[in-house]
Coordinates of C-alpha atoms in Angstrom, one line a residue:
X28 CA 107.2 -90.9 116.8
X29 CA 103.7 -89.4 116.1
X30 CA 101.6 -91.6 113.9
X31 CA 100.7 -90.4 110.4
X32 CA 97.4 -88.8 110.2
X33 CA 94.8 -88.9 107.1
X34 CA 94.1 -85.8 105.5
X35 CA 90.6 -85.3 106.0
X36 CA 87.3 -86.5 107.8
X37 CA 83.9 -85.5 107.2
X38 CA 80.9 -85.3 109.8
X39 CA 77.3 -84.8 108.6
X40 CA 73.8 -85.7 109.7
X41 CA 70.5 -85.7 107.6
X42 CA 68.6 -84.1 110.6
X43 CA 70.7 -80.9 110.3
X44 CA 68.0 -79.8 107.3
X45 CA 65.9 -77.8 110.1
X46 CA 62.6 -76.7 108.4
X47 CA 62.7 -72.9 109.0
X48 CA 60.1 -72.0 106.3
X49 CA 60.8 -68.6 105.2
X50 CA 63.7 -67.4 107.8
X51 CA 66.7 -65.9 106.5
X52 CA 68.9 -69.0 107.9
X53 CA 69.5 -71.4 104.9
X54 CA 69.3 -74.7 106.8
X55 CA 68.8 -76.6 103.7
X56 CA 72.4 -75.7 102.9
X57 CA 73.8 -78.8 104.7
X58 CA 71.9 -81.0 102.8
X59 CA 73.3 -79.1 99.7
X60 CA 76.9 -79.4 100.4
X61 CA 76.6 -83.1 101.3
X62 CA 75.1 -83.7 97.8
X63 CA 78.2 -81.7 96.2
X64 CA 80.5 -83.8 98.2
X65 CA 78.9 -87.1 97.0
X66 CA 78.9 -86.0 93.4
X67 CA 82.4 -85.1 93.5
X68 CA 84.7 -87.9 92.3
X69 CA 87.8 -87.1 94.6
X70 CA 85.7 -86.5 97.8
X71 CA 83.0 -89.6 97.2
X72 CA 85.0 -92.1 98.5
X73 CA 85.7 -90.1 101.9
X74 CA 84.0 -91.7 104.8
X75 CA 81.3 -89.6 106.2
X76 CA 80.8 -89.9 110.2
X77 CA 76.9 -89.1 111.7
X78 CA 77.0 -88.1 114.9
X79 CA 74.7 -89.0 118.2
X80 CA 73.0 -86.2 119.8
X81 CA 75.4 -84.4 122.5
X82 CA 74.6 -85.5 126.0
X83 CA 72.7 -82.9 128.3
X84 CA 76.2 -82.9 130.8
X85 CA 78.3 -82.1 128.0
X86 CA 75.6 -79.2 127.2
X87 CA 76.1 -78.2 130.6
X88 CA 79.8 -77.8 130.3
X89 CA 78.9 -74.1 128.5
X90 CA 75.1 -73.5 129.3
X91 CA 73.4 -73.0 132.4
X92 CA 70.6 -75.2 134.0
X93 CA 67.8 -72.3 133.3
X94 CA 68.6 -72.0 130.0
X95 CA 68.9 -75.9 129.0
X96 CA 65.4 -76.1 131.1
X97 CA 63.5 -73.5 129.0
X98 CA 65.3 -74.8 125.7
X99 CA 64.2 -78.2 126.0
X100 CA 60.5 -77.4 127.5
X101 CA 60.4 -75.2 124.3
X102 CA 59.5 -72.1 126.4
X103 CA 60.0 -68.7 124.7
X104 CA 61.6 -66.6 127.4
X105 CA 64.3 -63.9 127.6
X106 CA 66.7 -66.9 127.7
X107 CA 65.6 -68.4 124.2
X108 CA 63.8 -65.8 122.4
X109 CA 66.8 -63.5 121.1
X110 CA 67.7 -66.6 119.0
X111 CA 65.2 -65.2 116.2
X112 CA 64.3 -68.9 115.3
X113 CA 61.2 -71.0 115.9
X114 CA 61.4 -72.9 119.0
X115 CA 60.1 -76.4 118.4
X116 CA 61.3 -80.1 119.2
X117 CA 62.7 -80.9 115.5
X118 CA 64.9 -77.8 115.6
X119 CA 66.2 -78.2 119.3
X120 CA 67.1 -81.8 118.3
X121 CA 68.9 -80.5 115.4
X122 CA 71.4 -78.0 117.6
X123 CA 71.6 -81.0 119.9
X124 CA 72.7 -83.2 117.1
X125 CA 75.2 -80.6 115.8
X126 CA 76.9 -80.2 119.1
X127 CA 77.4 -83.8 118.7
X128 CA 78.9 -83.4 115.3
X129 CA 81.3 -81.1 116.5
X130 CA 82.2 -83.0 119.6
X131 CA 82.6 -86.1 116.9
X132 CA 84.6 -83.7 114.8
X133 CA 86.9 -83.0 117.6
X134 CA 87.5 -86.6 118.7
X135 CA 88.3 -87.6 114.8
X136 CA 91.4 -84.9 115.0
X137 CA 93.1 -88.0 116.4
X138 CA 92.8 -89.6 113.0
X139 CA 92.8 -86.6 110.6
X140 CA 94.8 -83.7 110.1
X141 CA 91.3 -81.6 109.2
X142 CA 87.8 -82.3 110.1
X143 CA 85.1 -80.6 108.1
X144 CA 81.9 -80.9 109.9
X145 CA 78.7 -80.2 107.7
X146 CA 76.9 -78.4 110.5
X147 CA 77.7 -76.1 113.5
X148 CA 79.6 -73.0 113.9
X149 CA 77.1 -71.5 116.0
X150 CA 79.2 -69.0 117.5
X151 CA 76.7 -66.4 118.8
X152 CA 75.1 -68.5 121.7
X153 CA 75.8 -67.4 125.4
X154 CA 75.9 -69.9 128.4
X155 CA 72.9 -68.2 129.9
X156 CA 70.7 -67.4 126.7
X157 CA 70.6 -68.3 122.9
X158 CA 71.2 -65.5 120.4
X159 CA 71.6 -64.4 116.8
X160 CA 70.2 -68.0 114.9
X161 CA 72.3 -70.0 117.7
X162 CA 70.7 -72.2 120.4
X163 CA 73.7 -74.2 121.3
X164 CA 77.3 -73.3 121.2
X165 CA 78.7 -76.2 119.6
X166 CA 82.4 -75.4 119.3
X167 CA 82.6 -73.9 122.9
X168 CA 81.3 -77.3 124.1
X169 CA 83.3 -79.3 122.2
X170 CA 86.3 -77.4 123.1
X171 CA 85.3 -77.3 127.2
X172 CA 85.1 -81.3 126.4
X173 CA 88.5 -81.4 124.7
X174 CA 89.8 -79.4 127.6
X175 CA 88.3 -82.0 130.3
X176 CA 89.9 -85.0 128.3
X177 CA 93.2 -83.2 127.8
X178 CA 94.0 -80.9 130.7
X179 CA 96.7 -78.3 129.6
X180 CA 96.0 -78.7 125.7
X181 CA 95.8 -75.0 124.1
X182 CA 92.8 -74.2 121.8
X183 CA 92.7 -71.6 119.0
X184 CA 89.5 -70.1 117.7
X185 CA 89.9 -68.7 114.3
X186 CA 86.8 -67.0 113.4
X187 CA 86.2 -65.7 109.9
X188 CA 82.4 -65.4 109.8
X189 CA 81.2 -61.8 108.7
X190 CA 80.0 -61.3 112.5
X191 CA 81.8 -61.6 115.7
X192 CA 82.1 -64.9 117.4
X193 CA 81.0 -63.1 120.5
X194 CA 79.7 -66.3 122.3
X195 CA 83.2 -67.9 122.2
X196 CA 84.9 -64.7 123.3
X197 CA 82.6 -64.6 126.4
X198 CA 83.1 -68.2 127.5
X199 CA 86.7 -68.4 127.0
X200 CA 87.6 -64.6 128.1
X201 CA 89.2 -65.7 131.2
X202 CA 91.1 -69.1 130.1
X203 CA 94.8 -68.5 129.3
X204 CA 94.7 -71.8 127.4
X205 CA 92.3 -70.6 124.4
X206 CA 92.9 -67.9 122.3
X207 CA 89.7 -66.3 120.4
X208 CA 90.7 -64.3 117.2
X209 CA 87.8 -62.8 115.2
X210 CA 87.9 -60.9 112.1
X211 CA 84.2 -59.6 111.2
X212 CA 82.3 -56.5 110.0
X213 CA 82.7 -53.8 112.4
X214 CA 79.3 -52.1 112.1
X215 CA 77.0 -55.3 112.4
X216 CA 75.7 -57.5 115.0
X217 CA 76.6 -58.4 117.5
X218 CA 77.2 -56.5 120.3
X219 CA 81.2 -56.7 120.5
X220 CA 82.8 -58.7 123.3
X221 CA 86.6 -58.8 124.0
X222 CA 88.4 -61.7 122.0
X223 CA 92.0 -62.4 122.4
X224 CA 92.6 -60.5 119.3
X225 CA 89.8 -58.7 117.2
X226 CA 90.1 -57.4 113.7
X227 CA 87.1 -55.0 112.9
X228 CA 86.5 -54.5 108.9
X229 CA 84.9 -51.6 107.3
X230 CA 82.4 -51.8 104.6
X231 CA 83.8 -52.5 101.5
X232 CA 86.6 -54.6 102.7
X233 CA 88.1 -56.2 99.8
X234 CA 90.1 -59.4 98.8
X235 CA 93.3 -58.1 99.0
X236 CA 92.9 -55.7 102.1
X237 CA 91.2 -58.8 104.0
X238 CA 94.0 -61.3 103.1
X239 CA 96.8 -59.1 104.1
X240 CA 95.1 -58.5 107.8
X241 CA 94.5 -62.2 107.9
X242 CA 98.1 -63.1 107.2
X243 CA 99.4 -60.3 109.5
X244 CA 96.9 -61.5 112.4
X245 CA 98.3 -65.1 112.1
X246 CA 101.6 -64.2 112.1
X247 CA 101.0 -62.2 115.4
X248 CA 99.2 -65.0 117.0
X249 CA 101.8 -67.8 115.9
X250 CA 104.6 -65.8 117.6
X251 CA 102.5 -66.1 121.1
X252 CA 100.2 -68.9 121.2
X253 CA 101.0 -72.6 120.4
X254 CA 97.4 -74.8 119.8
X255 CA 97.2 -78.0 120.1
X256 CA 93.5 -77.9 118.4
X257 CA 91.9 -74.9 116.0
X258 CA 88.5 -74.4 115.3
X259 CA 88.1 -72.8 112.5
X260 CA 84.6 -71.1 112.0
X261 CA 84.5 -70.7 108.1
X262 CA 81.5 -68.5 107.6
X263 CA 80.5 -68.1 103.9
X264 CA 79.4 -64.3 104.9
X265 CA 82.1 -62.0 104.0
X266 CA 81.0 -62.7 100.6
X267 CA 80.3 -59.9 98.3
X268 CA 77.0 -61.4 97.4
X269 CA 75.9 -61.9 100.9
X270 CA 72.6 -60.2 101.7
X271 CA 73.2 -59.4 105.7
X272 CA 76.8 -58.0 105.1
X273 CA 79.0 -55.2 103.4
X274 CA 82.5 -57.1 102.9
X275 CA 83.5 -57.5 99.3
X276 CA 85.4 -60.9 99.1
X277 CA 85.2 -62.8 95.8
X278 CA 85.1 -66.6 95.7
X279 CA 88.6 -66.4 94.8
X280 CA 89.3 -64.6 97.6
X281 CA 87.6 -66.8 100.0
X282 CA 89.3 -69.8 98.4
X283 CA 92.7 -68.1 99.5
X284 CA 91.3 -67.4 102.9
X285 CA 90.9 -71.0 103.6
X286 CA 94.3 -71.7 101.9
X287 CA 95.7 -69.2 104.5
X288 CA 94.0 -70.8 107.5
X289 CA 94.9 -74.5 106.1
X290 CA 98.9 -73.3 105.7
X291 CA 99.0 -72.0 109.0
X292 CA 97.4 -75.2 110.7
X293 CA 99.9 -77.4 109.1
X294 CA 102.7 -75.0 109.9
X295 CA 101.6 -75.3 113.6
X296 CA 100.8 -79.0 113.6
X297 CA 97.8 -78.5 115.2
X298 CA 94.6 -80.5 114.1
X299 CA 92.0 -78.7 112.9
X300 CA 87.9 -78.6 113.2
X301 CA 86.3 -76.6 110.5
X302 CA 83.0 -75.3 110.9
X303 CA 80.5 -73.7 108.1
X304 CA 78.6 -71.1 110.5
X305 CA 76.9 -68.5 108.7
X306 CA 76.3 -67.6 104.8
X307 CA 73.2 -65.5 103.5
X308 CA 74.2 -65.2 99.8
X309 CA 71.6 -63.4 97.5
X310 CA 71.9 -66.9 95.5
X311 CA 71.5 -69.3 97.8
X312 CA 73.7 -71.7 95.6
X313 CA 76.7 -69.0 96.3
X314 CA 76.5 -69.8 99.8
X315 CA 76.7 -73.6 99.4
X316 CA 79.3 -72.9 96.6
X317 CA 81.5 -71.2 99.4
X318 CA 81.0 -74.2 101.8
X319 CA 82.1 -76.8 99.2
X320 CA 85.2 -74.7 98.0
X321 CA 86.3 -74.9 102.0
X322 CA 86.0 -78.5 101.8
X323 CA 88.0 -79.0 98.9
X324 CA 90.8 -76.6 99.9
X325 CA 91.2 -78.4 102.9
X326 CA 91.0 -81.7 101.3
X327 CA 93.7 -81.0 98.7
X328 CA 97.3 -82.4 99.3

């Protein structure tokens, strides 16, 4: 008889809050989401797990030796510069810690149905190079480690960030035990890679159209793939007020998106790690609210 799992676990480390100056990536959002959790009477009692930095041998499950050497040497090269982020010791530490956080979140799925990591979702990073605000691909590394520890188990990536999860698509392209699903704006960064299922969206896609496509896609996936573990890349950037995108999801639509994924995960019986990924709302607090709402959706019985 399978043991009864607790509803939701949380993972966070204060060192995720990188100093990026005026950079468009709002790294201070992690602290703000954490603050909202601690102020919420229903969530404040949850134990928040603090990760250790990932080990270099785990990073090497996905990333090449040459890339990791450049990264840890703080060298701006063709392997590191496409991150479009500064390259400092503190920032690299934050990314290594975030990988550790997603590894810890994955391990905690032995205890919880859902684990929300208040950090991570850096889905553009490639095996041999950084890309798009992403130095290290935390979910791909955690997924590879999970496969190593649980041979034959199946992993599903549900990527609902504004941008295609191109890094995960590349890492797992030839792996029959991993299915990558990405629903993203079409005419936008990055250069598109082949996922298990890609749903490109036109500018102006609203709640109704988006949610219909999401439900249809998940039903298709469920008919052909039975995941043991899900990584849900729950980007806040499909929001109508996002500064980098042209999708038109409302707060209500994004909550409904999260509920659809939650109910899908419960129906499949898969353990689920949720990652915040991107979010660039014109009003910074909207991004924070969207991530916080995702936690509330998954915490609700």
